[in-house]
Amino acid sequence: MQDKYYTPEIEEFHVGFEYEWKCDGTQTDWTKSICNTLMNPLDIDCRRTNNYRVKYLDEQDIKSLGFKEDTYNGVKCFTKNNCQIFYFAPETHIISIDCFSNDYRQTYFKGLIKNKSELKRILKMIGHGC
């Protein structure tokens, strides 16, 4: 079974990025945080790459953004407004995001999305009611 979390690369941190952290020797539990303009995790004294983790994207994350489980042509997907997310291979994090209107459908994104923060950024870029 695949791990539920991974260690993020420094380039992944941005305003709105959701992650968990803990300091060696001073904490036993992980603390959930979101990067914002007032706090940058890279400025914290206890910054050690292995003390940060991010949850891999899962179906619950997609649903938490207002998407409802659905099917399209017999394929499981998640729908919100005129947008559908196809979560083809959860173990590889391959996602397809389609926007549609009546009989017209277009794929706006297909590729790797590792976490909820990244999905939110891509949906914001796409727009179209997503």
PDB file of C-alpha atoms in Angstrom:
ATOM      1  CA  MET A   1       0.000   0.000   0.000  1.00  0.00           C
ATOM      2  CA  GLN A   2       1.197   3.483  -0.867  1.00  0.00           C
ATOM      3  CA  ASP A   3       2.020   6.013   1.827  1.00  0.00           C
ATOM      4  CA  LYS A   4      -0.683   8.577   2.565  1.00  0.00           C
ATOM      5  CA  TYR A   5       1.885  11.402   2.901  1.00  0.00           C
ATOM      6  CA  TYR A   6       5.009  12.591   1.128  1.00  0.00           C
ATOM      7  CA  THR A   7       7.776  15.085   1.868  1.00  0.00           C
ATOM      8  CA  PRO A   8       7.175  18.223  -0.235  1.00  0.00           C
ATOM      9  CA  GLU A   9       9.834  19.880  -2.340  1.00  0.00           C
ATOM     10  CA  ILE A  10      10.733  23.417  -1.298  1.00  0.00           C
ATOM     11  CA  GLU A  11       9.298  24.710  -4.615  1.00  0.00           C
ATOM     12  CA  GLU A  12       5.828  23.445  -3.654  1.00  0.00           C
ATOM     13  CA  PHE A  13       5.405  25.958  -0.817  1.00  0.00           C
ATOM     14  CA  HIS A  14       3.216  28.928  -1.767  1.00  0.00           C
ATOM     15  CA  VAL A  15       0.478  31.032  -0.189  1.00  0.00           C
ATOM     16  CA  GLY A  16      -2.444  28.674   0.414  1.00  0.00           C
ATOM     17  CA  PHE A  17      -0.300  25.507   0.463  1.00  0.00           C
ATOM     18  CA  GLU A  18      -1.610  22.998   3.027  1.00  0.00           C
ATOM     19  CA  TYR A  19       0.972  20.923   4.889  1.00  0.00           C
ATOM     20  CA  GLU A  20       1.804  19.426   8.269  1.00  0.00           C
ATOM     21  CA  TRP A  21       4.965  19.950  10.322  1.00  0.00           C
ATOM     22  CA  LYS A  22       6.666  19.024  13.563  1.00  0.00           C
ATOM     23  CA  CYS A  23       9.972  19.821  15.253  1.00  0.00           C
ATOM     24  CA  ASP A  24      12.396  17.101  16.298  1.00  0.00           C
ATOM     25  CA  GLY A  25      12.420  16.467  20.013  1.00  0.00           C
ATOM     26  CA  THR A  26       9.771  19.045  20.852  1.00  0.00           C
ATOM     27  CA  GLN A  27       6.656  17.595  19.229  1.00  0.00           C
ATOM     28  CA  THR A  28       5.244  14.146  18.755  1.00  0.00           C
ATOM     29  CA  ASP A  29       2.109  15.115  16.812  1.00  0.00           C
ATOM     30  CA  TRP A  30       1.915  16.691  13.371  1.00  0.00           C
ATOM     31  CA  THR A  31       0.493  20.239  13.233  1.00  0.00           C
ATOM     32  CA  LYS A  32      -1.669  21.217  10.247  1.00  0.00           C
ATOM     33  CA  SER A  33      -0.781  24.551   8.663  1.00  0.00           C
ATOM     34  CA  ILE A  34      -1.489  26.662   5.607  1.00  0.00           C
ATOM     35  CA  CYS A  35       1.134  29.009   4.178  1.00  0.00           C
ATOM     36  CA  ASN A  36       0.036  32.618   4.260  1.00  0.00           C
ATOM     37  CA  THR A  37       1.672  35.992   3.859  1.00  0.00           C
ATOM     38  CA  LEU A  38       2.294  36.295   7.595  1.00  0.00           C
ATOM     39  CA  MET A  39       4.078  32.977   8.033  1.00  0.00           C
ATOM     40  CA  ASN A  40       6.510  31.255   5.731  1.00  0.00           C
ATOM     41  CA  PRO A  41       7.517  27.742   6.886  1.00  0.00           C
ATOM     42  CA  LEU A  42      10.926  28.241   5.339  1.00  0.00           C
ATOM     43  CA  ASP A  43      11.679  30.967   7.926  1.00  0.00           C
ATOM     44  CA  ILE A  44      10.909  28.759  10.942  1.00  0.00           C
ATOM     45  CA  ASP A  45      13.914  27.675  13.050  1.00  0.00           C
ATOM     46  CA  CYS A  46      12.956  23.998  12.998  1.00  0.00           C
ATOM     47  CA  ARG A  47      12.973  23.738   9.195  1.00  0.00           C
ATOM     48  CA  ARG A  48      14.184  20.328   8.250  1.00  0.00           C
ATOM     49  CA  THR A  49      12.822  18.829   5.073  1.00  0.00           C
ATOM     50  CA  ASN A  50      11.850  15.573   6.747  1.00  0.00           C
ATOM     51  CA  ASN A  51       9.762  17.462   9.323  1.00  0.00           C
ATOM     52  CA  TYR A  52       7.204  18.561   6.735  1.00  0.00           C
ATOM     53  CA  ARG A  53       4.656  16.343   5.092  1.00  0.00           C
ATOM     54  CA  VAL A  54       1.735  16.711   2.714  1.00  0.00           C
ATOM     55  CA  LYS A  55      -1.203  14.374   2.287  1.00  0.00           C
ATOM     56  CA  TYR A  56      -1.528  12.915  -1.176  1.00  0.00           C
ATOM     57  CA  LEU A  57      -4.702  13.919  -3.017  1.00  0.00           C
ATOM     58  CA  ASP A  58      -7.604  11.544  -2.431  1.00  0.00           C
ATOM     59  CA  GLU A  59     -11.324  11.377  -3.173  1.00  0.00           C
ATOM     60  CA  GLN A  60     -12.202  13.085   0.120  1.00  0.00           C
ATOM     61  CA  ASP A  61     -10.104  16.107  -0.882  1.00  0.00           C
ATOM     62  CA  ILE A  62     -11.974  16.367  -4.193  1.00  0.00           C
ATOM     63  CA  LYS A  63     -15.335  16.102  -2.421  1.00  0.00           C
ATOM     64  CA  SER A  64     -14.267  18.737   0.134  1.00  0.00           C
ATOM     65  CA  LEU A  65     -14.011  21.221  -2.764  1.00  0.00           C
ATOM     66  CA  GLY A  66     -17.732  20.771  -3.489  1.00  0.00           C
ATOM     67  CA  PHE A  67     -17.523  18.018  -6.110  1.00  0.00           C
ATOM     68  CA  LYS A  68     -20.072  15.201  -5.989  1.00  0.00           C
ATOM     69  CA  GLU A  69     -19.369  11.610  -6.967  1.00  0.00           C
ATOM     70  CA  ASP A  70     -20.858  10.915 -10.407  1.00  0.00           C
ATOM     71  CA  THR A  71     -20.416   8.788 -13.533  1.00  0.00           C
ATOM     72  CA  TYR A  72     -19.867   9.795 -17.144  1.00  0.00           C
ATOM     73  CA  ASN A  73     -20.136   7.133 -19.855  1.00  0.00           C
ATOM     74  CA  GLY A  74     -19.824   4.504 -17.137  1.00  0.00           C
ATOM     75  CA  VAL A  75     -16.644   6.020 -15.690  1.00  0.00           C
ATOM     76  CA  LYS A  76     -16.518   7.240 -12.094  1.00  0.00           C
ATOM     77  CA  CYS A  77     -15.881  10.971 -11.808  1.00  0.00           C
ATOM     78  CA  PHE A  78     -16.610  13.975  -9.598  1.00  0.00           C
ATOM     79  CA  THR A  79     -18.859  16.784 -10.857  1.00  0.00           C
ATOM     80  CA  LYS A  80     -19.348  20.404  -9.832  1.00  0.00           C
ATOM     81  CA  ASN A  81     -21.187  22.926 -12.012  1.00  0.00           C
ATOM     82  CA  ASN A  82     -19.848  22.374 -15.542  1.00  0.00           C
ATOM     83  CA  CYS A  83     -16.625  20.685 -14.446  1.00  0.00           C
ATOM     84  CA  GLN A  84     -15.749  17.013 -14.044  1.00  0.00           C
ATOM     85  CA  ILE A  85     -12.677  15.482 -12.469  1.00  0.00           C
ATOM     86  CA  PHE A  86     -11.656  11.987 -13.483  1.00  0.00           C
ATOM     87  CA  TYR A  87      -9.406  10.426 -10.867  1.00  0.00           C
ATOM     88  CA  PHE A  88      -8.131   7.612 -13.090  1.00  0.00           C
ATOM     89  CA  ALA A  89      -5.360   6.128 -11.020  1.00  0.00           C
ATOM     90  CA  PRO A  90      -5.270   7.163  -7.360  1.00  0.00           C
ATOM     91  CA  GLU A  91      -2.012   5.281  -6.867  1.00  0.00           C
ATOM     92  CA  THR A  92      -0.311   7.432  -9.556  1.00  0.00           C
ATOM     93  CA  HIS A  93      -2.297  10.661  -8.917  1.00  0.00           C
ATOM     94  CA  ILE A  94      -3.251  11.055 -12.590  1.00  0.00           C
ATOM     95  CA  ILE A  95      -6.184  13.443 -12.980  1.00  0.00           C
ATOM     96  CA  SER A  96      -8.203  14.699 -15.925  1.00  0.00           C
ATOM     97  CA  ILE A  97     -10.308  17.845 -15.618  1.00  0.00           C
ATOM     98  CA  ASP A  98     -13.011  18.400 -18.230  1.00  0.00           C
ATOM     99  CA  CYS A  99     -15.362  21.342 -18.628  1.00  0.00           C
ATOM    100  CA  PHE A 100     -18.577  20.909 -20.572  1.00  0.00           C
ATOM    101  CA  SER A 101     -21.624  22.688 -21.909  1.00  0.00           C
ATOM    102  CA  ASN A 102     -24.465  20.639 -23.373  1.00  0.00           C
ATOM    103  CA  ASP A 103     -22.823  18.336 -25.936  1.00  0.00           C
ATOM    104  CA  TYR A 104     -19.495  20.198 -26.011  1.00  0.00           C
ATOM    105  CA  ARG A 105     -16.724  18.858 -23.766  1.00  0.00           C
ATOM    106  CA  GLN A 106     -13.084  19.867 -23.502  1.00  0.00           C
ATOM    107  CA  THR A 107     -10.225  18.522 -21.402  1.00  0.00           C
ATOM    108  CA  TYR A 108      -8.486  21.439 -19.701  1.00  0.00           C
ATOM    109  CA  PHE A 109      -5.959  19.435 -17.726  1.00  0.00           C
ATOM    110  CA  LYS A 110      -4.602  15.912 -17.697  1.00  0.00           C
ATOM    111  CA  GLY A 111      -1.619  14.983 -15.606  1.00  0.00           C
ATOM    112  CA  LEU A 112      -0.159  14.519 -12.154  1.00  0.00           C
ATOM    113  CA  ILE A 113      -1.691  16.321  -9.173  1.00  0.00           C
ATOM    114  CA  LYS A 114      -0.150  15.231  -5.890  1.00  0.00           C
ATOM    115  CA  ASN A 115      -2.145  17.213  -3.319  1.00  0.00           C
ATOM    116  CA  LYS A 116      -5.277  19.258  -2.629  1.00  0.00           C
ATOM    117  CA  SER A 117      -3.439  22.613  -2.762  1.00  0.00           C
ATOM    118  CA  GLU A 118      -2.194  21.850  -6.261  1.00  0.00           C
ATOM    119  CA  LEU A 119      -5.690  20.818  -7.399  1.00  0.00           C
ATOM    120  CA  LYS A 120      -7.114  24.089  -6.037  1.00  0.00           C
ATOM    121  CA  ARG A 121      -4.518  26.118  -7.966  1.00  0.00           C
ATOM    122  CA  ILE A 122      -5.255  24.318 -11.221  1.00  0.00           C
ATOM    123  CA  LEU A 123      -9.026  24.676 -10.781  1.00  0.00           C
ATOM    124  CA  LYS A 124      -8.547  28.410 -10.160  1.00  0.00           C
ATOM    125  CA  MET A 125      -6.493  28.724 -13.362  1.00  0.00           C
ATOM    126  CA  ILE A 126      -9.119  26.840 -15.360  1.00  0.00           C
ATOM    127  CA  GLY A 127     -12.101  28.752 -14.011  1.00  0.00           C
ATOM    128  CA  HIS A 128     -15.275  27.793 -15.931  1.00  0.00           C
ATOM    129  CA  GLY A 129     -17.314  27.271 -12.769  1.00  0.00           C
ATOM    130  CA  CYS A 130     -14.887  24.816 -11.248  1.00  0.00           C
TER     131      CYS A 130
END
